[in-house]
mmCIF file of C-alpha atoms in Angstrom:
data_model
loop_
_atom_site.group_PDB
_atom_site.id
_atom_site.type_symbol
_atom_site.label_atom_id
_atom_site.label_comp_id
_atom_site.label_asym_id
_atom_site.label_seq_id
_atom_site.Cartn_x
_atom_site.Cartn_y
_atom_site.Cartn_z
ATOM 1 C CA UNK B 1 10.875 3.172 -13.826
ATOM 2 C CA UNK B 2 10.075 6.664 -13.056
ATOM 3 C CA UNK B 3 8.970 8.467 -9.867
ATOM 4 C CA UNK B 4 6.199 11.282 -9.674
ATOM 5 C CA UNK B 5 6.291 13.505 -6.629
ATOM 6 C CA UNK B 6 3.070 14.666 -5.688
ATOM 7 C CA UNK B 7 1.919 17.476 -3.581
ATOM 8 C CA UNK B 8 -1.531 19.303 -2.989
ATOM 9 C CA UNK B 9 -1.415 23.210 -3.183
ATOM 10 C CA UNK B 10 -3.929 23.178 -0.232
ATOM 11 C CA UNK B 11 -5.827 21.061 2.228
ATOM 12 C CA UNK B 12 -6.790 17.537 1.051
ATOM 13 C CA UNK B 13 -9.717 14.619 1.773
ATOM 14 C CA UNK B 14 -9.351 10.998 1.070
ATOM 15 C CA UNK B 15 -12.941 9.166 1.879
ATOM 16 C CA UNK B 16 -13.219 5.974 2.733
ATOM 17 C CA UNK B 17 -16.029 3.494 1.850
ATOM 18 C CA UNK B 18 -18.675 4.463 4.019
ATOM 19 C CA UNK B 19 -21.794 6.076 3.531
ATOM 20 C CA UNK B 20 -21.968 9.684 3.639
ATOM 21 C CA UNK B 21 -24.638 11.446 5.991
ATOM 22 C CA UNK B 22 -25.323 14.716 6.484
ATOM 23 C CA UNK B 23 -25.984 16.240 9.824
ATOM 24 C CA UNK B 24 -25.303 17.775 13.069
ATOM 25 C CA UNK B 25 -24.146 14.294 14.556
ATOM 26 C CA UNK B 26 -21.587 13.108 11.337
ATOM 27 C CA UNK B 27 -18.671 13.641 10.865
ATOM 28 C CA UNK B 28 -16.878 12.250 7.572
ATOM 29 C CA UNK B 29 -13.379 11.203 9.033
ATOM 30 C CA UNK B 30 -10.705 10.848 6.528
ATOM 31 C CA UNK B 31 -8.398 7.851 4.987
ATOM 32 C CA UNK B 32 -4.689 8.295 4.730
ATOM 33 C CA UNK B 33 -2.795 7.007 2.940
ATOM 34 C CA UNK B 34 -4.837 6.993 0.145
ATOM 35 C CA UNK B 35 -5.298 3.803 -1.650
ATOM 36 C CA UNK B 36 -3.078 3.150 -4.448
ATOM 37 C CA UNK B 37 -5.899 2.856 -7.463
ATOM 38 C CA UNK B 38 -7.360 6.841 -6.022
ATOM 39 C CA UNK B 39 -3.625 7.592 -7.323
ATOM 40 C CA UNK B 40 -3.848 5.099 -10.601
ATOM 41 C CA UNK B 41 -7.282 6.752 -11.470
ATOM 42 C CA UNK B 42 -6.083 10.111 -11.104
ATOM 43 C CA UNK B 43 -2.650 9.951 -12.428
ATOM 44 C CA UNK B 44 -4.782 8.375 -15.704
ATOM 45 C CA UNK B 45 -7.345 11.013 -16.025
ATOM 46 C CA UNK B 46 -4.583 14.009 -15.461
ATOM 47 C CA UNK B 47 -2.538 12.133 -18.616
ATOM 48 C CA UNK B 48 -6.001 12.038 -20.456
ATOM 49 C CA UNK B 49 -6.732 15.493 -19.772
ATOM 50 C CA UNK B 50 -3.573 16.696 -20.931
ATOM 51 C CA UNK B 51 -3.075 14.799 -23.989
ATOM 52 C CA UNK B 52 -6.636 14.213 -25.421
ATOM 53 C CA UNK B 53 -9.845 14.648 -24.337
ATOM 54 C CA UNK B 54 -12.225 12.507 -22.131
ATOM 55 C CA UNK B 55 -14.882 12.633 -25.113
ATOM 56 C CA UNK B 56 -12.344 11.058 -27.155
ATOM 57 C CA UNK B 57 -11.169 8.505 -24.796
ATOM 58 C CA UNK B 58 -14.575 7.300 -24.015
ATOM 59 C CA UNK B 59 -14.740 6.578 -27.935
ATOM 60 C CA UNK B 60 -11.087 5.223 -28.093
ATOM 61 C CA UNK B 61 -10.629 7.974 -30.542
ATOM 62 C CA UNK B 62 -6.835 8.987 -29.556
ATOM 63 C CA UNK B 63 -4.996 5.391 -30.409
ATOM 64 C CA UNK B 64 -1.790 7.149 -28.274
ATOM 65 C CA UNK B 65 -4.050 7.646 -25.371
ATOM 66 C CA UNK B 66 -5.727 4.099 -25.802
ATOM 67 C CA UNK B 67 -2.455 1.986 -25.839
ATOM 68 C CA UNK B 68 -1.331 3.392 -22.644
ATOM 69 C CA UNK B 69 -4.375 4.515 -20.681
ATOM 70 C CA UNK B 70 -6.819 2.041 -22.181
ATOM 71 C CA UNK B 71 -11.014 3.005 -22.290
ATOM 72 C CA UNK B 72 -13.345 3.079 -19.785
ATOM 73 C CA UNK B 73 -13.868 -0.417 -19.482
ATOM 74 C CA UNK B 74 -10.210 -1.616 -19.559
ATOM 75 C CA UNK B 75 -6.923 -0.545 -18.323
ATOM 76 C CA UNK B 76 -3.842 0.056 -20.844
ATOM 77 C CA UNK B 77 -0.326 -0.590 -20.590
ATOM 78 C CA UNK B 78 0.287 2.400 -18.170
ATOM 79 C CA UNK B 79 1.211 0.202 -14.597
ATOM 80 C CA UNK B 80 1.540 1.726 -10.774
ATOM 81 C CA UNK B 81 4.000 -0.207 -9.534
ATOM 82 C CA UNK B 82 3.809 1.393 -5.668
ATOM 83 C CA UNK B 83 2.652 4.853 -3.967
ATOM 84 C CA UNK B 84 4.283 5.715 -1.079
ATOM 85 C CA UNK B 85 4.918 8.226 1.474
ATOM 86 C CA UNK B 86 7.891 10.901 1.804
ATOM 87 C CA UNK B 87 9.478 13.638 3.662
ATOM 88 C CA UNK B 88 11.764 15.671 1.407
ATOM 89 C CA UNK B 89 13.504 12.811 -0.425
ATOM 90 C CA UNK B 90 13.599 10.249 2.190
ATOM 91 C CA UNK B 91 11.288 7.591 1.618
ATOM 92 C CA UNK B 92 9.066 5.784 4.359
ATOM 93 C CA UNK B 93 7.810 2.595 4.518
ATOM 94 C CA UNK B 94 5.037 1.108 6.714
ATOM 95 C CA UNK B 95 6.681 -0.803 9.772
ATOM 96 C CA UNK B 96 6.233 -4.569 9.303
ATOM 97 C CA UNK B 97 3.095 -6.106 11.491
ATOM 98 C CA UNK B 98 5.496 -8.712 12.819
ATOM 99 C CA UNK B 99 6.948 -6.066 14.524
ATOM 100 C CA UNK B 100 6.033 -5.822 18.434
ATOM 101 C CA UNK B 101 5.980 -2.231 19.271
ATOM 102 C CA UNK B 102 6.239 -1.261 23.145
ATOM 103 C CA UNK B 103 6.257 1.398 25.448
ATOM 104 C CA UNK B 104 9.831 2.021 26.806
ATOM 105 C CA UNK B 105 9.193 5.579 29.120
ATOM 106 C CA UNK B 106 8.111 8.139 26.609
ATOM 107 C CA UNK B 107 9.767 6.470 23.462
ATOM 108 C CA UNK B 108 8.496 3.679 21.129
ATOM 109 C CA UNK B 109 10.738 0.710 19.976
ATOM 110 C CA UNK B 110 9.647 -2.111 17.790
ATOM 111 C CA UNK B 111 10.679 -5.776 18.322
ATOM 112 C CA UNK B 112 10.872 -8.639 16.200
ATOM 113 C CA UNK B 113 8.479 -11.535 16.675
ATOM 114 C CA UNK B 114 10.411 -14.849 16.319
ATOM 115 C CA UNK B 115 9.706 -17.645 13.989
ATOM 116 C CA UNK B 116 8.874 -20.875 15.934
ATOM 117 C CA UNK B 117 7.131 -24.507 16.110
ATOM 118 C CA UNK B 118 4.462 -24.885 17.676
ATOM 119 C CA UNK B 119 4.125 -28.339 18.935
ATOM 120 C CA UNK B 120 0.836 -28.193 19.922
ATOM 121 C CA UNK B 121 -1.092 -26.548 16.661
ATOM 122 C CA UNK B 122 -4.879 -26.319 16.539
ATOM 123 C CA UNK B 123 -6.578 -27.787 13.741
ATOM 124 C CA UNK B 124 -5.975 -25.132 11.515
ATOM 125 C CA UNK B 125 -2.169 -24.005 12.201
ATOM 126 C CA UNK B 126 0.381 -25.086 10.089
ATOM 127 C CA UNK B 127 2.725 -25.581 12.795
ATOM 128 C CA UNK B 128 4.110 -22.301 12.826
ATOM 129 C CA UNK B 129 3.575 -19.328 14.865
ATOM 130 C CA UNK B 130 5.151 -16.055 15.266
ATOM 131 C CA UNK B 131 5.907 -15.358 19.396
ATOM 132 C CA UNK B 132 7.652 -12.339 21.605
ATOM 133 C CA UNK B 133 9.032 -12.660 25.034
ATOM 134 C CA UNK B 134 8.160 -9.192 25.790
ATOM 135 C CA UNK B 135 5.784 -8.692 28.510
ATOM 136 C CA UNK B 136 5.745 -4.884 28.778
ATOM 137 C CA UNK B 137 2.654 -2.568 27.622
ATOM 138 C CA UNK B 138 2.332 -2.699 23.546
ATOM 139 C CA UNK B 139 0.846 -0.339 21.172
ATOM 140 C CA UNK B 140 -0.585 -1.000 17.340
ATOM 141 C CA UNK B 141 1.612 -1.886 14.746
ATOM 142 C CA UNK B 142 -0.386 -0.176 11.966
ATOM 143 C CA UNK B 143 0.091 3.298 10.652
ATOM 144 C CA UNK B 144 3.516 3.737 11.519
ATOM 145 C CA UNK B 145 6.160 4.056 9.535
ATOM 146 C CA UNK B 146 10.137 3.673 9.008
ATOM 147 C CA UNK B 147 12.774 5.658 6.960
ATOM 148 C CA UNK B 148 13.672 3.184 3.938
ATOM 149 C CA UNK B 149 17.674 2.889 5.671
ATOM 150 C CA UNK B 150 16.459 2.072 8.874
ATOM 151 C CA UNK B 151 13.901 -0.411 7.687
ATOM 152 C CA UNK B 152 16.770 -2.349 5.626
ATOM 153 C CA UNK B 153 18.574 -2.467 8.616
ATOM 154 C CA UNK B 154 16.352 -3.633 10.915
ATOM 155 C CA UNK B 155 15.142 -6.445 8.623
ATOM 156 C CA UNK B 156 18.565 -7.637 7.265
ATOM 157 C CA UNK B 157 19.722 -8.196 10.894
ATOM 158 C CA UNK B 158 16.431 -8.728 12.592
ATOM 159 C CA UNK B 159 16.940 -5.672 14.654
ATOM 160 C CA UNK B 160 14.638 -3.532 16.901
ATOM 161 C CA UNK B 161 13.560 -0.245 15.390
ATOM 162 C CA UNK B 162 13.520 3.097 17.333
ATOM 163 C CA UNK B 163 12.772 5.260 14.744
ATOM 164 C CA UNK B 164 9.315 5.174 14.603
ATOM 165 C CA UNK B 165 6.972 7.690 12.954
ATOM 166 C CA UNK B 166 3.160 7.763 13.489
ATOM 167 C CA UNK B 167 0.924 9.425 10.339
ATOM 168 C CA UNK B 168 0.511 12.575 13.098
ATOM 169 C CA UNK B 169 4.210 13.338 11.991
ATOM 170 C CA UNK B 170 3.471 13.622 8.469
ATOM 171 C CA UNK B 171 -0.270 15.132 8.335
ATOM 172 C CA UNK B 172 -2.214 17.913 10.388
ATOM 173 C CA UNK B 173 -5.954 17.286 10.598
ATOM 174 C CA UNK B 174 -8.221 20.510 10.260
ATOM 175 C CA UNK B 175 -11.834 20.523 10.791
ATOM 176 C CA UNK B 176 -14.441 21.841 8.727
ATOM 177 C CA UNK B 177 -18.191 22.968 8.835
ATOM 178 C CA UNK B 178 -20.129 23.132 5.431
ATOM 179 C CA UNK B 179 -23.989 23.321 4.329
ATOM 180 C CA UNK B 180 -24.656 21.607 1.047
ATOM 181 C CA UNK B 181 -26.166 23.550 -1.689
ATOM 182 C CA UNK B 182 -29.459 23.206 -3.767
ATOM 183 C CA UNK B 183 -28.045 23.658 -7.352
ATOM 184 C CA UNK B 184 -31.818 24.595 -8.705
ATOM 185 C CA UNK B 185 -32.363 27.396 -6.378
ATOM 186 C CA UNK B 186 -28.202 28.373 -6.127
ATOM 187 C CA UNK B 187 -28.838 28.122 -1.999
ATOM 188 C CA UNK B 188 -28.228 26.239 1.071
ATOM 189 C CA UNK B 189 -29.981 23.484 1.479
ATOM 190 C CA UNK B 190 -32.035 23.184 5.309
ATOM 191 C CA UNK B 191 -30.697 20.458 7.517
ATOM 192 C CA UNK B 192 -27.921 19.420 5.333
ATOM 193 C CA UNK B 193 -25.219 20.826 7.239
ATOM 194 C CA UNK B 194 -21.540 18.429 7.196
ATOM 195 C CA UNK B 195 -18.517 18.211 9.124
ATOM 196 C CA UNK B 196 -15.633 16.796 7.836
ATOM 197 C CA UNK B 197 -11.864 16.522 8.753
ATOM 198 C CA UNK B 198 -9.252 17.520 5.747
ATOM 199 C CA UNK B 199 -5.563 17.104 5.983
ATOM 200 C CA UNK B 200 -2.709 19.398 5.221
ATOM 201 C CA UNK B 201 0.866 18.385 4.654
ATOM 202 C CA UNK B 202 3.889 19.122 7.223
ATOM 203 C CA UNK B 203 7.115 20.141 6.028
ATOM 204 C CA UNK B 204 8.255 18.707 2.833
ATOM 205 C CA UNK B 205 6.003 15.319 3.259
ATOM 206 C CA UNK B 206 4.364 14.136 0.234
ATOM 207 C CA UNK B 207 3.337 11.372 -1.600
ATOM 208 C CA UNK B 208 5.385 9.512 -4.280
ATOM 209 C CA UNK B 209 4.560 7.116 -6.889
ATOM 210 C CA UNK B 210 6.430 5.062 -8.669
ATOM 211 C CA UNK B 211 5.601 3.847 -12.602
ATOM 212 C CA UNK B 212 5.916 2.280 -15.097
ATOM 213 C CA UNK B 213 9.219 4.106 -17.498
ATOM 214 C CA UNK B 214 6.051 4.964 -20.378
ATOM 215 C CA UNK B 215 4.140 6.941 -20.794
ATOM 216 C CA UNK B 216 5.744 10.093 -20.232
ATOM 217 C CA UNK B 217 4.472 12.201 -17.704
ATOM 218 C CA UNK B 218 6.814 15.477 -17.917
ATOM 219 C CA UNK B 219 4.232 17.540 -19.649
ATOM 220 C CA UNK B 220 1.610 16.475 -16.907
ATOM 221 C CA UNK B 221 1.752 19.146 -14.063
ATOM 222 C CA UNK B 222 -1.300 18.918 -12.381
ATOM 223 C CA UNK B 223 -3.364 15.907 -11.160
ATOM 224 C CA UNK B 224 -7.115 16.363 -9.545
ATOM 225 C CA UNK B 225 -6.808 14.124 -6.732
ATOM 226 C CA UNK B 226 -9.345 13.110 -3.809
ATOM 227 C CA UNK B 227 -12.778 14.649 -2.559
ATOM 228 C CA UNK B 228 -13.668 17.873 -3.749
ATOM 229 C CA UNK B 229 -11.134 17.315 -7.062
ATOM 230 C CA UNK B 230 -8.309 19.097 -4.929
ATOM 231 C CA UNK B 231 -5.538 19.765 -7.389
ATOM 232 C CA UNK B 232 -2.066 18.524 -6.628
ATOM 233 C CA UNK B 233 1.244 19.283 -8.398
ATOM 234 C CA UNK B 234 3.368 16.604 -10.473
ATOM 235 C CA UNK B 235 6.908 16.525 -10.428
ATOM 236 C CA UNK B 236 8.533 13.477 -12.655
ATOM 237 C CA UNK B 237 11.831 12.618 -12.162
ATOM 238 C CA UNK B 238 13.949 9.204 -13.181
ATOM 239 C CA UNK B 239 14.258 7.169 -10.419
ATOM 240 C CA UNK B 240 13.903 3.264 -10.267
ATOM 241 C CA UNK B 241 12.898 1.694 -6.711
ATOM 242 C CA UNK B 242 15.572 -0.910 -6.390
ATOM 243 C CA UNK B 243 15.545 -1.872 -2.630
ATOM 244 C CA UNK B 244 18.291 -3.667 -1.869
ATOM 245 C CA UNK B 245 21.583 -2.935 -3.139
ATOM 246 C CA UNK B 246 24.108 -5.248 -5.091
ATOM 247 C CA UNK B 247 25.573 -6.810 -1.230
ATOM 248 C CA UNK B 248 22.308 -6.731 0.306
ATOM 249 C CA UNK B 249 20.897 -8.964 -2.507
ATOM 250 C CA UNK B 250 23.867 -11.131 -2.393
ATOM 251 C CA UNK B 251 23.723 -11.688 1.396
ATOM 252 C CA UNK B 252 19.660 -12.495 1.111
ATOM 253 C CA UNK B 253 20.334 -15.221 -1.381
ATOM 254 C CA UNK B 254 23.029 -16.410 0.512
ATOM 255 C CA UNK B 255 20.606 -16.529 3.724
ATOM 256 C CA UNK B 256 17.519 -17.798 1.729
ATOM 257 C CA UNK B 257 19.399 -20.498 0.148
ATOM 258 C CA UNK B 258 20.986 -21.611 3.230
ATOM 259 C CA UNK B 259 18.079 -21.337 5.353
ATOM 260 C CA UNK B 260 14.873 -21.867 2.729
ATOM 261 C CA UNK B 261 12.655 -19.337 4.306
ATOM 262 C CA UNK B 262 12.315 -16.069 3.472
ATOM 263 C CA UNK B 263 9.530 -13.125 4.075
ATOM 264 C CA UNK B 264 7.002 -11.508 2.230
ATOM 265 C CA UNK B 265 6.246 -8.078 3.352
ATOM 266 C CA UNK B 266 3.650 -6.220 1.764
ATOM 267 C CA UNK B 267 3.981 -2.173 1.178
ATOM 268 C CA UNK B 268 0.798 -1.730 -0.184
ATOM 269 C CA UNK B 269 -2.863 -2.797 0.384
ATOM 270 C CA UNK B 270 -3.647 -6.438 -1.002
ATOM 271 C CA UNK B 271 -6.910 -7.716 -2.518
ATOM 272 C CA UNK B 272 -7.779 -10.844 -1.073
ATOM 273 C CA UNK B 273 -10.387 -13.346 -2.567
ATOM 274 C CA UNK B 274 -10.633 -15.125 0.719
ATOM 275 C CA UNK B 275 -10.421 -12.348 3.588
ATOM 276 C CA UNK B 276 -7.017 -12.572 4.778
ATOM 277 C CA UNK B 277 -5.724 -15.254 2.574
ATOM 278 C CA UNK B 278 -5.068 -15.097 -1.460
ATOM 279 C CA UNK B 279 -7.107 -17.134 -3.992
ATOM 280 C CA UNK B 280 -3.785 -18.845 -4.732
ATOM 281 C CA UNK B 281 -3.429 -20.180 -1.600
ATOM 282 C CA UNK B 282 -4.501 -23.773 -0.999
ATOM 283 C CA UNK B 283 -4.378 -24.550 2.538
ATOM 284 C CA UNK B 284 -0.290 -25.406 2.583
ATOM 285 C CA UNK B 285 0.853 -23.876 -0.827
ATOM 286 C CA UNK B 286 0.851 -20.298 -2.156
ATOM 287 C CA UNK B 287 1.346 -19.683 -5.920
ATOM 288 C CA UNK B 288 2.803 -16.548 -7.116
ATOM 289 C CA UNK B 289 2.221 -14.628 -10.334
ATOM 290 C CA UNK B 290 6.007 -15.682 -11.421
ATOM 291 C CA UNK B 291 5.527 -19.215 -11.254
ATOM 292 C CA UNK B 292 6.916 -19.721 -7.990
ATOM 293 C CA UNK B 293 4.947 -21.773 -5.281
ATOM 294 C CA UNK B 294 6.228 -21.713 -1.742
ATOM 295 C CA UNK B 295 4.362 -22.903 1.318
ATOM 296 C CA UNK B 296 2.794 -21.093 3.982
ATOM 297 C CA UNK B 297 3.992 -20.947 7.592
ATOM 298 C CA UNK B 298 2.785 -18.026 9.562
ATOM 299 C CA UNK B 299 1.612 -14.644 8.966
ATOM 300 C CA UNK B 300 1.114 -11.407 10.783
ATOM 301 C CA UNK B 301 -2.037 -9.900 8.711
ATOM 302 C CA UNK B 302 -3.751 -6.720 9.804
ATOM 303 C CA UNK B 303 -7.655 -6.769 9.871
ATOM 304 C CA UNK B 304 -8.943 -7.090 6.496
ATOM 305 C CA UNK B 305 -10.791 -3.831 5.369
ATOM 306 C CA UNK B 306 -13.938 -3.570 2.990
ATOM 307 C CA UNK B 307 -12.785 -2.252 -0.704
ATOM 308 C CA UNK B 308 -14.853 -0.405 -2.706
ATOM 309 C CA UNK B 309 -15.943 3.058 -4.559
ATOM 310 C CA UNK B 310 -17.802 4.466 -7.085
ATOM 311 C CA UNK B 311 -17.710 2.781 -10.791
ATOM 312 C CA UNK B 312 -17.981 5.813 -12.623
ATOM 313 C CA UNK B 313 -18.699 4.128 -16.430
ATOM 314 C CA UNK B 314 -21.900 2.050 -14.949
ATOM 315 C CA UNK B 315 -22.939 4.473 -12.552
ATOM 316 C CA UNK B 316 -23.376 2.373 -9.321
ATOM 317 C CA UNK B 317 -21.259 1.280 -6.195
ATOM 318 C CA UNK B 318 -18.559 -1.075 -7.046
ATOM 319 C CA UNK B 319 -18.624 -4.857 -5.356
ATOM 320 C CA UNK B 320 -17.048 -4.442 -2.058
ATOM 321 C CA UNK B 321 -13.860 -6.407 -1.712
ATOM 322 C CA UNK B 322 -12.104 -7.946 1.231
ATOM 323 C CA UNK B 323 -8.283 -6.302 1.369
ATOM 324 C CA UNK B 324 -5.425 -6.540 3.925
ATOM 325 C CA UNK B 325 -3.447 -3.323 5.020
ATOM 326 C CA UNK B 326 -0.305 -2.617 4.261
ATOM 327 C CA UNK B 327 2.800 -4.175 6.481
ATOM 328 C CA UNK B 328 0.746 -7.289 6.291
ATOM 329 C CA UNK B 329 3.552 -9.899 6.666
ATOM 330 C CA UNK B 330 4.180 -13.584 5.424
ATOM 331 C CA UNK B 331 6.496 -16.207 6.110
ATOM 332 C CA UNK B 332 7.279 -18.631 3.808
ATOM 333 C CA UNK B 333 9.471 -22.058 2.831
ATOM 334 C CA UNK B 334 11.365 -22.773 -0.285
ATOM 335 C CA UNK B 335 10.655 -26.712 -0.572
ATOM 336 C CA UNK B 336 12.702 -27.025 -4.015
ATOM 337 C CA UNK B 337 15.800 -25.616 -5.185
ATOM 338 C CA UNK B 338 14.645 -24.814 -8.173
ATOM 339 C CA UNK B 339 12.204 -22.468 -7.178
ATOM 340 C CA UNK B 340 15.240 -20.425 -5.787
ATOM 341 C CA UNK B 341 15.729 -18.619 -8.836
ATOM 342 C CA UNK B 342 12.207 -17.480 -8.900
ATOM 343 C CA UNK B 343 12.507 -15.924 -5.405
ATOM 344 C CA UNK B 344 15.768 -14.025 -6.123
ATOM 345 C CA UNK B 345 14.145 -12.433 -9.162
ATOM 346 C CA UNK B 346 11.564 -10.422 -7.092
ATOM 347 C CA UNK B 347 13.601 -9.560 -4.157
ATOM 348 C CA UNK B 348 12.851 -5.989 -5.056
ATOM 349 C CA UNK B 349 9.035 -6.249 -5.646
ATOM 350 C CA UNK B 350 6.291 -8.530 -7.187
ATOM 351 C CA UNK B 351 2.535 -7.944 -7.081
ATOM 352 C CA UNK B 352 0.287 -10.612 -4.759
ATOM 353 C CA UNK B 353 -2.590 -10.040 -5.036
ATOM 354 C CA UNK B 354 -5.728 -11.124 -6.790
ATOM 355 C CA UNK B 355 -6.866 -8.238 -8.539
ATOM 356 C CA UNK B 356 -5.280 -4.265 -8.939
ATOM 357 C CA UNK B 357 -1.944 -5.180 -9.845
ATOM 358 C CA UNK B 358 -1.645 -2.990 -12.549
ATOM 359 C CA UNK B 359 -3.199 -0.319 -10.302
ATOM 360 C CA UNK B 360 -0.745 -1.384 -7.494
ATOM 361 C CA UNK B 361 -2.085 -3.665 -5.217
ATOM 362 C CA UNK B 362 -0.109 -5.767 -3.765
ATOM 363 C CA UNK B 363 3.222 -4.651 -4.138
ATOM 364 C CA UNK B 364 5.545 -6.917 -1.541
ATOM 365 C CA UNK B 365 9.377 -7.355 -1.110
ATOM 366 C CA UNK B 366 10.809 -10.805 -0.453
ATOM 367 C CA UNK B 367 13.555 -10.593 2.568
ATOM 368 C CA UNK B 368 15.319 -13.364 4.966
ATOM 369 C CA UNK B 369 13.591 -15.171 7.905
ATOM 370 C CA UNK B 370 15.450 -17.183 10.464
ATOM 371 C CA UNK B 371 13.850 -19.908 12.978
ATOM 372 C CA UNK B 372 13.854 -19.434 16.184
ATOM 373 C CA UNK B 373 15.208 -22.207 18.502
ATOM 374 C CA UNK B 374 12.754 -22.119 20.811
ATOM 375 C CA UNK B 375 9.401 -24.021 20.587
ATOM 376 C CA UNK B 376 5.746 -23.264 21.987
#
């Protein structure tokens, strides 16, 4: 696997699916992070670009370019695995929705919700529910995120997190005032004026994505990312993401086995057939691109957001898409043993989602879950 660092020499715009008006009264407000197939699709035409020629790879001329990029109508064997965000080389990862975050003075600290039976389900609850004993004032879950140490911590040992960091710590929002412009007459256009909020970097923050070991990317240097075709600097270096370390997997093998439950957090956004639930999911059972099938006990699943964009080959708005945020969280039980081995083979990462792996949706780690002793 190999990690690309990527930074923007200036200001930067990430739009989401809305319409975009101009006018005194709109403003186009910006999405951050970006999601991960803007990076896929620009990562792919800055390889294109350098190597061969977008002529060429709309004929499939360049076989090189073909095997790994693909044409315009299929993808090759070039595979996101996950984008994420940095600051300097620390990585962060969003904070877990199952997470209760709450005001304690002027600090943030984020609490655990519990596993529990509920003994009194509605009609559609599996008998599981995820509940907190807190009672003081809470704040959103979403958007905030944890250094990668302090997230493996907090999960391995269901601990409360204090380290939090809100996207405010990583980005600076700067407003700006445009006119569009008539390209016939080379002048402003009347009553076309736009506002729009870009983003800047603070510090050393970045983005970083993580691929697939081939193709190779060192002679890439430059990718044209977001509105406006901002360019942003490439910096490849070897690095595989391997979350947990040699103990850590040990002692969440140990825990699964002994226990049978174990967690699916997701890190990325996942496409989801049926708003928040996958199209492998029956009702009880959940069936994973591995082979395993585990069933479904409780979940803590941001609002699903519309997906969508701009197919560029056919020239029209792609379908719009149901997909859940990242942190998005899922509890699960191992019913047979043999599905163990499954499980322990994607403690690090697997895909879930029902379209855009390769563009990397989806991308989840499996961790430990305990039950609580208490019941609702």
């Amino acid at each position: 696997m190999t990690k690309l660092t990527l930074r923007p020499t200036d200001t930067f715009f990430f739009k989401n699916h809305h319409a975009t008006q101009a006018g005194e009264t709109t403003v186009m407000e910006p999405m951050f992070p970006p999601r991960p197939n803007t990076i896929y699709g620009a990562l792919r035409a800055a390889y294109i670009y350098t190597h061969s020629s977008f002529e060429d790879f709309a004929r499939g001329a360049d076989e090189h370019v073909k095997q790994w990029m693909g044409t315009p109508n299929e993808h090759g064997a070039f595979r996101l695995h996950y984008c994420g965000l940095a600051d300097g080389d620390q990585l962060f990862l969003p904070l877990p929705l199952d997470y209760q975050v709450v005001e304690e003075g002027e600090s943030l600290t984020a609490y655990p919700l519990e596993l529990v039976k509920d003994r009194k389900p509605a009609s559609s609850s599996p008998g599981w529910r995820l509940a907190s004993s807190r009672r003081e004032k809470t704040k959103s879950s979403q958007h905030r995120y944890v250094s990668v140490d302090e997230w493996k911590r907090a999960l391995l040992a269901s601990q409360p997190i204090t380290s939090l960091r809100s996207l405010s710590s990583f980005i600076v929002r700067e407003a700006k005032v445009g006119i569009q412009l008539d390209d016939s007459k080379r002048t402003a256009r009347e009553k076309f004026l736009y506002r729009v909020e870009k983003s800047r970097f603070l510090g050393d923050a970045s983005l970083v994505a993580y691929i697939s070991d081939e193709p190779d990317f060192s002679a890439v240097k430059w990718a044209r990312i977001g509105g406006e075709n901002r360019p942003w600097s490439i910096r490849q270096t070897p690095e595989q993401f391997r979350l947990w370390s040699v103990d850590e997997r040990k002692t969440l093998e140990q825990t699964i086995q002994r226990t049978k439950l174990a967690k699916v957090v997701f890190l990325s956004p996942a496409i989801f057939s049926n708003g928040s639930r996958p199209a492998t999911f029956d009702g009880v059972h959940w069936r994973w691109p591995n082979g395993a099938t585990v069933e479904w006990l409780a979940s803590a699943i941001g609002r699903p957001e519309l997906y969508g964009g701009w197919d560029i080959v056919h020239h029209r708005p792609k379908p719009r898409k149901w997909m859940v945020p990242a942190g998005s969280v899922v509890y699960v039980k191992v019913e047979r043993d043999e599905e163990l081995p499954l499980i322990f083979s994607v403690l690090d990462g697997i895909h879930l989602t029902d379209e855009g792996a390769e563009e990397g949706f989806g991308f989840a780690i499996v961790t430990s879950a305990s039950e609580s002793e208490e019941e609702l």
